[in-house]
Amino acid sequence: MRFPLRLQYDLFLYIAKQRLAGKKHYPLVLMLEPLHACNLACAGCGRIVEYEDTYYEKMALDECFESIDECGAPIVSICGGEPLIYKPYAELIQGCFDRGKHVQLCTNAILLDRFMEKVAPHPNLTIQVHLDGMRETHDRSVCQEGVFDQVIPQMKRAVERGYRVSTNTTIFRDTSDAELEELFTMLDGMGVHGFLITPGYAYEVLGNDIYMAKSEVHRRFERIRKIAQRHKVLSTPLYLRFLTGERELLCSPWANVTRNPRGWKGPCYLITDSHHRTYRELLENTDWEFFRQRRDKRCENCKLHSGFEASAAEQVTRSFSDALEFGRWVLR
Ligand code: SF4
């Protein structure tokens, strides 16, 4: 099964409750960035440029818990920056479990061995490792030699010790299909539980040409979709069809909300117009319909899962054929 049963059950109950309460905009995932500092400086990372002035600021543990409680999302994605250099990460993760949350720890895995000494495997925990390709590509993407060789053995040990480990791969303009196939085959062999794939987003602040325009994304993902069918790719079938241009989806930016040391980032995970003091302020002061319809110029080339996987899930509940395809895919 592609996702743990407990996660599916908790998500189902949560969504049913939100609908019964008549809520239109509710979060599924809280992207919690307790800090933006990192032990790497990757070429495709918008955070280290956008948050240069507050790079060394950190959220207090209490602030993290207040944010988790205020927004109520069932999944907390602890990211950053590198969350494993946030000192109280073990307490933060335990606090999430105590609240019945599912945790996705988004890490570059450089400090994974040390993490395993502090946090035991848990049914609500997934370690999600950022891995952009095989040795040469990944090291180039993270702008540091030797990282691939450092993290792969640690990932293997994590799988052997019973942690649920998945990967997140950003597809850039020069990512090759053959290399993706090789990467997924290797990860399958290691027992990694699944792979997320997403086209890189052209952050304005970065101004480089490693990202694809929408038409390129469509062409690339027609081929990548075939590769995905042979491996445990976690991107849903409808989202993959959206990436090939076969289906259209509106955005659901409220489903993945971001909290960082500056506040609640709005309107979405990718673009920043303001930081709000509270989740309520983010919810009340954002023109969700405008961004749902992707009317902003900055939405033009965006196909990132943070905006569209929730829309795909919503669509699955409205169409029998999409639901059937989704059900088969989850069980496969
Ligand atoms: S389309 Fe992308 S950039 Fe626009 S609101 Fe949605 S997630 Fe944000």
Coordinates of N, CA and C in Angstrom, one line a residue, residues 35-42 45 47-48 55-56 58 80-86 106-108 110-111 130 142 144:
L35 N 13.3 27.1 11.3 CA 14.5 27.9 11.0 C 14.8 27.8 9.5
H36 N 15.5 28.8 9.0 CA 15.9 28.8 7.6 C 17.4 28.4 7.4
A37 N 18.1 28.4 8.5 CA 19.5 28.0 8.4 C 19.7 26.6 7.9
C38 N 20.8 26.3 7.2 CA 21.0 25.0 6.6 C 22.5 24.7 6.6
N39 N 22.7 23.4 6.6 CA 24.1 22.9 6.5 C 24.5 22.8 5.0
L40 N 23.6 23.2 4.1 CA 23.9 23.2 2.6 C 23.5 24.5 2.1
A41 N 23.9 24.8 0.8 CA 23.4 26.0 0.1 C 23.0 25.6 -1.3
C42 N 21.9 25.0 -1.5 CA 21.5 24.4 -2.8 C 21.2 25.4 -3.8
C45 N 17.4 26.5 -4.0 CA 16.7 26.8 -2.8 C 16.3 28.3 -2.7
R47 N 14.7 29.7 -0.2 CA 14.6 30.2 1.2 C 15.9 30.9 1.6
I48 N 17.0 30.4 1.2 CA 18.3 31.0 1.7 C 18.5 32.4 1.1
Y55 N 18.1 34.7 8.4 CA 18.6 33.4 8.2 C 18.9 32.7 9.5
Y56 N 19.4 33.4 10.5 CA 19.7 32.8 11.8 C 18.6 32.8 12.8
K58 N 15.2 31.7 14.7 CA 14.6 30.4 15.0 C 13.2 30.6 15.7
G80 N 12.5 23.5 6.4 CA 13.3 24.7 6.7 C 13.8 25.3 5.5
G81 N 15.1 25.6 5.5 CA 16.3 25.2 6.3 C 16.3 23.7 6.5
E82 N 17.3 23.3 7.3 CA 17.5 21.9 7.7 C 17.0 21.7 9.1
P83 N 15.9 21.0 9.2 CA 15.3 20.8 10.6 C 16.2 20.1 11.6
L84 N 17.2 19.3 11.1 CA 18.0 18.5 12.0 C 19.1 19.4 12.6
I85 N 19.2 20.7 12.2 CA 20.1 21.6 13.0 C 19.3 22.5 13.9
Y86 N 17.9 22.2 14.0 CA 17.1 22.9 15.0 C 17.2 22.1 16.3
C106 N 11.4 16.7 6.6 CA 12.1 17.0 5.3 C 13.5 17.3 5.5
T107 N 14.4 16.4 5.2 CA 15.8 16.6 5.5 C 16.8 16.3 4.4
N108 N 18.0 16.9 4.5 CA 19.0 16.5 3.5 C 19.7 15.2 3.9
I110 N 22.0 14.5 6.0 CA 23.4 14.6 6.4 C 23.6 14.2 7.9
L111 N 22.6 14.5 8.7 CA 22.7 14.2 10.1 C 21.7 13.1 10.6
H130 N 15.6 14.8 0.7 CA 15.7 15.6 -0.6 C 16.9 14.9 -1.4
V142 N 23.1 20.2 -4.8 CA 23.3 20.8 -3.4 C 24.6 21.6 -3.3
Q144 N 27.7 20.8 -3.3 CA 28.7 20.3 -2.4 C 29.1 18.8 -2.8

